[in-house]
Coordinates of C-alpha atoms and ligand atoms in Angstrom, one line a residue:
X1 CA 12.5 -35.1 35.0
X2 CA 11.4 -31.8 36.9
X3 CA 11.2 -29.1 33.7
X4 CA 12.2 -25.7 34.2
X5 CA 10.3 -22.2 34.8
X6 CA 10.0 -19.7 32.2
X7 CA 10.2 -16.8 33.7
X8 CA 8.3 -14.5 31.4
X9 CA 8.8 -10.8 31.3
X10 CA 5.9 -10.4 33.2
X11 CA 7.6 -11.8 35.6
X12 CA 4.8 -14.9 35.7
X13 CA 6.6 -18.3 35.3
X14 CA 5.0 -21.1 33.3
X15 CA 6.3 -24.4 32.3
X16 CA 8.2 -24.3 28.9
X17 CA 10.0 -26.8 27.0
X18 CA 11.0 -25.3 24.3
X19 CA 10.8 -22.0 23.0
X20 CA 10.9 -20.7 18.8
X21 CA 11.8 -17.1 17.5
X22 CA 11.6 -16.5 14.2
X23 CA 14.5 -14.0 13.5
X24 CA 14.5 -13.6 9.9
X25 CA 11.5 -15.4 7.6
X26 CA 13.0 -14.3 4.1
X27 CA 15.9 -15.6 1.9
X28 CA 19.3 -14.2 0.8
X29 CA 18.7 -10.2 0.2
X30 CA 15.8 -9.8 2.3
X31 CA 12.2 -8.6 1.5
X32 CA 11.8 -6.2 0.1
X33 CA 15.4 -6.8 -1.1
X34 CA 17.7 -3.8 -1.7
X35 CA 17.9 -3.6 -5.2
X36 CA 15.1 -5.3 -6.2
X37 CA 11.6 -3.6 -8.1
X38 CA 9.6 -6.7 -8.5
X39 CA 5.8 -6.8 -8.0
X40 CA 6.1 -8.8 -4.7
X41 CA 9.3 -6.0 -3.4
X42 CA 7.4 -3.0 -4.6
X43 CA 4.5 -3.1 -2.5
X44 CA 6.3 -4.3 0.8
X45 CA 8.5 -1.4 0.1
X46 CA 5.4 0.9 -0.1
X47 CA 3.8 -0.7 2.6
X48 CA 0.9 -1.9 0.2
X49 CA -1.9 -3.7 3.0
X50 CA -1.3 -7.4 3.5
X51 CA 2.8 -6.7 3.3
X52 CA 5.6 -6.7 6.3
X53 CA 9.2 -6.3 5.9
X54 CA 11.3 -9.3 6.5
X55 CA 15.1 -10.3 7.4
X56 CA 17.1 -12.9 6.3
X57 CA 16.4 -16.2 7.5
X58 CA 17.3 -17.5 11.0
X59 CA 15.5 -18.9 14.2
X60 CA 16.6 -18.7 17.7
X61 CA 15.5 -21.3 20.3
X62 CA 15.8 -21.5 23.7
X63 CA 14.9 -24.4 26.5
X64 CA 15.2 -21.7 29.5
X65 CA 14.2 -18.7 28.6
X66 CA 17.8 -17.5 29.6
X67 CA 20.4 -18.9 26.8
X68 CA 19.7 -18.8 23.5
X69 CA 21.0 -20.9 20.5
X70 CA 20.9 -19.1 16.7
X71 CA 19.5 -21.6 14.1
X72 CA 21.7 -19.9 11.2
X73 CA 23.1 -16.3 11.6
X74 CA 21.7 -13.8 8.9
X75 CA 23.5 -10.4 7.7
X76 CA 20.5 -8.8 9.8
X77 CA 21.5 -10.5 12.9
X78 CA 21.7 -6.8 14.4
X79 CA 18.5 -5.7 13.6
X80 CA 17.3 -8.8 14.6
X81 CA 18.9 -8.5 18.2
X82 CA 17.3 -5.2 18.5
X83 CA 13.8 -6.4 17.8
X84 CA 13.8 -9.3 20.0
X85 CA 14.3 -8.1 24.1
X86 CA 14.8 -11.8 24.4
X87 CA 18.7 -11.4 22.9
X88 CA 19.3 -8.0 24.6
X89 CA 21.9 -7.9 26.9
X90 CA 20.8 -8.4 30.6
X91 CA 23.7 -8.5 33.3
X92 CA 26.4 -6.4 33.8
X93 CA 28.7 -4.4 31.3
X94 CA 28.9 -7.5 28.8
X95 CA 26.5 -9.6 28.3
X96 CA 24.5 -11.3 26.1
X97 CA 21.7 -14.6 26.2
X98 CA 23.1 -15.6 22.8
X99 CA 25.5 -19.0 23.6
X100 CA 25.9 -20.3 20.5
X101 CA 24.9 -21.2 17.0
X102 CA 24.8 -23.8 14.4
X103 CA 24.4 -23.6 10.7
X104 CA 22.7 -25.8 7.8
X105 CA 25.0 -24.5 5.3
X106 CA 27.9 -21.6 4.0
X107 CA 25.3 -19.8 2.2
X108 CA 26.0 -15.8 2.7
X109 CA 22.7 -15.2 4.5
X110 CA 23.2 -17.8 7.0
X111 CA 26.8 -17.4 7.7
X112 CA 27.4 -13.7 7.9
X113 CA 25.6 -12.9 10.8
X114 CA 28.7 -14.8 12.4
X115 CA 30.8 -11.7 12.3
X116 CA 28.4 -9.6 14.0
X117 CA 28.4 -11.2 17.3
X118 CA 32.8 -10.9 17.2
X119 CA 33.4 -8.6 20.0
X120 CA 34.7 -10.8 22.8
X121 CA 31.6 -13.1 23.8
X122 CA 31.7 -16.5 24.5
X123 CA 29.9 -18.6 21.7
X124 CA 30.3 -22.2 20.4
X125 CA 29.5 -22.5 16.8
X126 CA 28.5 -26.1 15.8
X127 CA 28.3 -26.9 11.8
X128 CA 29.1 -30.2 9.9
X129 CA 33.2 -30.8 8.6
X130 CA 32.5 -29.4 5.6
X131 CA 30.9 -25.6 6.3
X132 CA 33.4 -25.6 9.4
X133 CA 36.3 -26.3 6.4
X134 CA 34.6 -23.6 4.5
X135 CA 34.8 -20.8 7.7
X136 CA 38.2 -21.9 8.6
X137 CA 39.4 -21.0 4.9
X138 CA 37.8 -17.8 4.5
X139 CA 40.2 -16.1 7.2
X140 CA 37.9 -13.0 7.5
X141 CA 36.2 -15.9 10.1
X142 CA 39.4 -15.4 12.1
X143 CA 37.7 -12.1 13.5
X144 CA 35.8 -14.9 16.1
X145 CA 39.0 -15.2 18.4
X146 CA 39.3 -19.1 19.6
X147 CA 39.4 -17.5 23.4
X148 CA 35.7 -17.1 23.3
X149 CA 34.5 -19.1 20.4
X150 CA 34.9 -22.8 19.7
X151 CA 34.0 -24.1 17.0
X152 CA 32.3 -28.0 16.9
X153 CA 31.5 -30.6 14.1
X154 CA 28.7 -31.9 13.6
X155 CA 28.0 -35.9 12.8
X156 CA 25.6 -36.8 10.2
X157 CA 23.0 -38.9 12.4
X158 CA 24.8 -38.2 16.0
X159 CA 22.3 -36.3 18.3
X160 CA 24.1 -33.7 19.6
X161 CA 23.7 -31.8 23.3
X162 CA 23.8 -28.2 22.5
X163 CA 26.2 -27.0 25.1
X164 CA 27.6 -23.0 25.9
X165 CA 31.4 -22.6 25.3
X166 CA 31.7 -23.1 29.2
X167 CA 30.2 -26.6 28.8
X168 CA 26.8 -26.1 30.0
X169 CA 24.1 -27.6 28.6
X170 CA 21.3 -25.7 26.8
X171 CA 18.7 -27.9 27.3
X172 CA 18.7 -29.0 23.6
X173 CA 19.4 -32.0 21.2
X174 CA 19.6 -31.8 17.7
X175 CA 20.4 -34.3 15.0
X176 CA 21.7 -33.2 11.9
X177 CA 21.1 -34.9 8.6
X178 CA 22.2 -34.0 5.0
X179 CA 19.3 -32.9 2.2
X180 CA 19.4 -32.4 -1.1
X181 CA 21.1 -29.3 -1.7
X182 CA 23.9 -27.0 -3.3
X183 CA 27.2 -25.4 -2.4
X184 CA 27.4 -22.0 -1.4
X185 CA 26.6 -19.6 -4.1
X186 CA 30.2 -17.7 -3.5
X187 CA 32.0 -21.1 -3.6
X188 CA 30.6 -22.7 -6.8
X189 CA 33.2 -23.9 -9.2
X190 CA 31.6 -23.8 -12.7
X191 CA 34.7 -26.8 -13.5
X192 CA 33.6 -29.4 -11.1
X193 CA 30.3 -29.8 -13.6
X194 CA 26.5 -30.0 -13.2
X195 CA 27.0 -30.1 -9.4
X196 CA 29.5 -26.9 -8.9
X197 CA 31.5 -28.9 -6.6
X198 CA 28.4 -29.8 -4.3
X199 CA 29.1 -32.2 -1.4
X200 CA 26.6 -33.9 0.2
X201 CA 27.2 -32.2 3.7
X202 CA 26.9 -28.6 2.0
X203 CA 23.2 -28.9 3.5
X204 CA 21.7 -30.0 6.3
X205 CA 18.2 -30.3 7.8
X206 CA 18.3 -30.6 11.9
X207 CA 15.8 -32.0 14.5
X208 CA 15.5 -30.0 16.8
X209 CA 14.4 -31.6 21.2
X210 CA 13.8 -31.1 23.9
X211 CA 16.6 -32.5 26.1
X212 CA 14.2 -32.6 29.1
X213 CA 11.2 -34.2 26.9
X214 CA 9.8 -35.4 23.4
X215 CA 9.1 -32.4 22.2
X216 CA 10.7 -31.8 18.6
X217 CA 10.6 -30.1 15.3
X218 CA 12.3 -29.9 12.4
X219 CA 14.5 -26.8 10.4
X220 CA 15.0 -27.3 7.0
X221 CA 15.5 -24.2 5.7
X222 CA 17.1 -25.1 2.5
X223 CA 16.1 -28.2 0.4
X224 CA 16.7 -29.4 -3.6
X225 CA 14.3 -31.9 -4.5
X226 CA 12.2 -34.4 -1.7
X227 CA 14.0 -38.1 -1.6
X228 CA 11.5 -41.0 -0.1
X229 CA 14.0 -40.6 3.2
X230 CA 13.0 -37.7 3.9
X231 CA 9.4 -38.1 3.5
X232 CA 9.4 -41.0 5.5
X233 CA 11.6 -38.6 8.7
X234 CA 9.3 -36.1 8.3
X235 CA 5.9 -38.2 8.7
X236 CA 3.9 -37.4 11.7
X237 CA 6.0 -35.4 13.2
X238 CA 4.8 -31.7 15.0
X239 CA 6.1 -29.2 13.3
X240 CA 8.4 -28.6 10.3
X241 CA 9.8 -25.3 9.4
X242 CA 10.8 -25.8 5.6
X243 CA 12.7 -24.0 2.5
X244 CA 9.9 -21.6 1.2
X245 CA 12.3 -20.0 -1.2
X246 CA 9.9 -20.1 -4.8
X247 CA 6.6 -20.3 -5.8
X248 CA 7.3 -21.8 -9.0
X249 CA 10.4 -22.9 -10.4
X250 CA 10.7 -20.3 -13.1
X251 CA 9.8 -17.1 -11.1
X252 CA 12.9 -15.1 -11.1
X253 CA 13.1 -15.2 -15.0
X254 CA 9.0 -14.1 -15.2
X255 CA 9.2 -11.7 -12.5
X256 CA 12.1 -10.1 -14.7
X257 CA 14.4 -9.5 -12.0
X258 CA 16.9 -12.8 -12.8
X259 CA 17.6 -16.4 -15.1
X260 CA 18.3 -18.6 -12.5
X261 CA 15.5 -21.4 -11.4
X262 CA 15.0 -22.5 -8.1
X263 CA 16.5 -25.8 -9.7
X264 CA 19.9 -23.9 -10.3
X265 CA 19.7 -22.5 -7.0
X266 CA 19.3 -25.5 -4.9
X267 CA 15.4 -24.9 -4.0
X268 CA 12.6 -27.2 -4.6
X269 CA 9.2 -25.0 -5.1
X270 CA 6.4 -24.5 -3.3
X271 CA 4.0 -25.5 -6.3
X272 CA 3.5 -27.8 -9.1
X273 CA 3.7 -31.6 -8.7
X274 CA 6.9 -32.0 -7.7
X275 CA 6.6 -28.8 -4.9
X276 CA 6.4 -28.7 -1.5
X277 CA 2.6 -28.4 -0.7
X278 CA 2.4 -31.5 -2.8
X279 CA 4.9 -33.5 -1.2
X280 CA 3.9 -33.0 2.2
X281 CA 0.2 -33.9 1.7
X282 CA 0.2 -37.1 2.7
X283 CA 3.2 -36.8 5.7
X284 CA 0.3 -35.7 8.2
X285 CA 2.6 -33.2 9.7
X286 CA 0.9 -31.2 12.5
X287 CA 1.9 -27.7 12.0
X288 CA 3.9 -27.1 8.6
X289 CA 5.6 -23.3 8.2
X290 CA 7.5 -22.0 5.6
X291 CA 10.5 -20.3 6.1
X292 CA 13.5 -18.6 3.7
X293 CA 11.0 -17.5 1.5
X294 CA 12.5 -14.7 -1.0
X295 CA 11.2 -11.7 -1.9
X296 CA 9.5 -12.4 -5.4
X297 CA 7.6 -15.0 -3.8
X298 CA 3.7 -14.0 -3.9
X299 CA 3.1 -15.8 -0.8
X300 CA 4.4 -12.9 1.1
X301 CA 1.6 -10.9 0.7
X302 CA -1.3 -11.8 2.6
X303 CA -4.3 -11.7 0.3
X304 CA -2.7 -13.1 -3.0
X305 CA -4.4 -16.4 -4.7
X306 CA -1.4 -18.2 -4.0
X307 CA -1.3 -17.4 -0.1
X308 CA -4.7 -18.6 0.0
X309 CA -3.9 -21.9 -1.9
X310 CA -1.1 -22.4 0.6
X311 CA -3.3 -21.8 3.6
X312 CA -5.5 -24.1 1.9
X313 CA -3.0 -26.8 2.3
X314 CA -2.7 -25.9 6.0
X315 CA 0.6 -24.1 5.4
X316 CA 2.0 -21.3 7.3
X317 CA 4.1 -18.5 6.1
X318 CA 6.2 -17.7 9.0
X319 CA 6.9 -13.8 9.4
X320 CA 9.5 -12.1 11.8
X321 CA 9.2 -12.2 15.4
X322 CA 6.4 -15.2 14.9
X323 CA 7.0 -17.3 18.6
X324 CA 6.1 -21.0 18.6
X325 CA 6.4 -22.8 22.2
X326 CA 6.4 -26.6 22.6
Ligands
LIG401 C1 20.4 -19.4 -1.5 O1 19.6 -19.7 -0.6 O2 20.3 -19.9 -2.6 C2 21.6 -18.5 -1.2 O3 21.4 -17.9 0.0 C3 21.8 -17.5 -2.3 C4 22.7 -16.4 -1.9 O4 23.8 -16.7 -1.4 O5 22.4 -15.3 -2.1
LIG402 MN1 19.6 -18.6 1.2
LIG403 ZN1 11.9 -8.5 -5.3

């Protein structure tokens, strides 16, 4: 099938298949985070060499250069809007390439970003029964009128065509599958037991194609622990963007600044046995980024041992406004 032009800004068109934004590289609160006086938050706030401010974590991807679908929606979606021409507005009075998005879970920094793209634009809004159960409870949500945005269910395992309100296609398929994971912080019942209440579609992992191709990847922006079948998905494939949340387990309680582990939180580490680097050594995965890293993590700042170890391992810590095109 004929693929189409991407016309750059330079007004030079080149064959694309699918284009990657990073929006927002960090986790819930941002880095440096507002209130936050940790080693890692002190010197991005002072600008310390090897540091860059980041949003809250989101991608946008695109298959024409011309509509664009939010992976997630952060509380910084304005600011990210502003720093990416690519989601400015274009045509006319009204307008804007933003068509939709889809979330992996109800977490605050991945569904708040909803409510800043309410003023009247057409948008469909895909998530699985159970986050789409959570908006449609929370009635602050209602400020998305049902004239201009639908909202669509996703299937566990059903490749879905990522389509504009209107019906178009957008050029892209994903397939949403559930990881280990954790309800929404602001929805945990401390009754239900060890889980809070957790049901298995609270998270979700997506692959991500090309509908016009076999280019892929995968957005896994929040992950628990590393099951077999998701070791075996993962193998070979081109490039994973995955839950960079800790360094180690503990590091909220040793950088002072909390008590909860990444355990409690839903978030396997980056380090130690049972992390991350470790479990995707032997998944010969081409290109492997972190994402939805927060803002004690030391791998933030360029020149720190653990940076280097994660380099090492032929990681990559994504940073805003970082481009990948397939
Ligand atoms: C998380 O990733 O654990 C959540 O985003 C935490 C939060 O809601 O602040
Ligand atoms: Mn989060
Ligand atoms: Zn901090």
């Amino acid at each position: 099938m004929k693929r189409p032009v991407w016309k750059e800004p330079s007004g030079k068109g080149c064959l694309i298949v699918l284009k990657i934004v990073v929006l927002g590289s960090s986790a819930g609160g941002g880095s440096p985070q507002w209130n936050c006086n940790c080693p890692v938050c002190r010197q991005v706030r002072a600008g310390a060499p090897g540091t860059r401010p980041r949003t809250q974590s989101s991608i946008t991807v695109s298959a024409d250069g011309e509509n664009w679908f939010l992976f997630n929606a952060s509380p910084d979606l304005g600011h990210q809007i502003l720093s990416n021409s690519a989601l400015h507005p274009a045509k006319g009075e009204r307008h804007s390439p933003i068509v939709g998005a889809v979330v992996t879970n109800g977490d605050v920094d991945h569904v708040t970003g909803l409510l800043t793209v309410r003023e009247s634009h057409p948008l469909a809004v895909y998530g699985t029964s159970r986050v789409q159960s959570v908006l449609a409870d929370n009635s602050i949500f209602n400020v998305l009128n049902p004239e201009y945005v639908e909202r669509r269910i996703l299937k566990m395992g059903q490749p879905t065509e990522l389509k504009t309100k209107d019906g178009k296609s957008a050029g892209i398929i994903i397939e949403p599958f559930t990881v280990p994971g954790k309800i929404a912080l602001w929805l945990e019942d401390e009754s239900a037991g060890e889980n809070f209440g957790s049901q298995p579609e609270d998270t979700i992992g997506l692959k991500i194609s090309a509908k016009d191709g076999d280019e892929h990847f995968f957005y896994i922006p929040g992950c628990a622990s590393f099951p077999p079948e998701l070791a075996e998905r993962l193998t070979d494939a081109p490039l994973v963007f995955f839950d960079g949340t800790l360094w180690q387990d503990d590091e909220m309680k040793t950088s002072h600044v909390g008590v909860k582990t990444g355990n409690r939180m839903g978030h396997m580490s980056n380090s130690g046995p049972e992390g991350t680097v470790a479990a995707f050594a032997p998944l010969n995965v081409k290109r492997k980024v972190f994402i939805h890293i927060n803002n004690t993590n030391p791998i933030l700042i360029d020149n720190t041992p653990e940076r280097a170890e994660v380099e090492a391992a032929d990681w990559e810590v994504s940073y805003d406004g970082m481009e990948i095109t397939l």
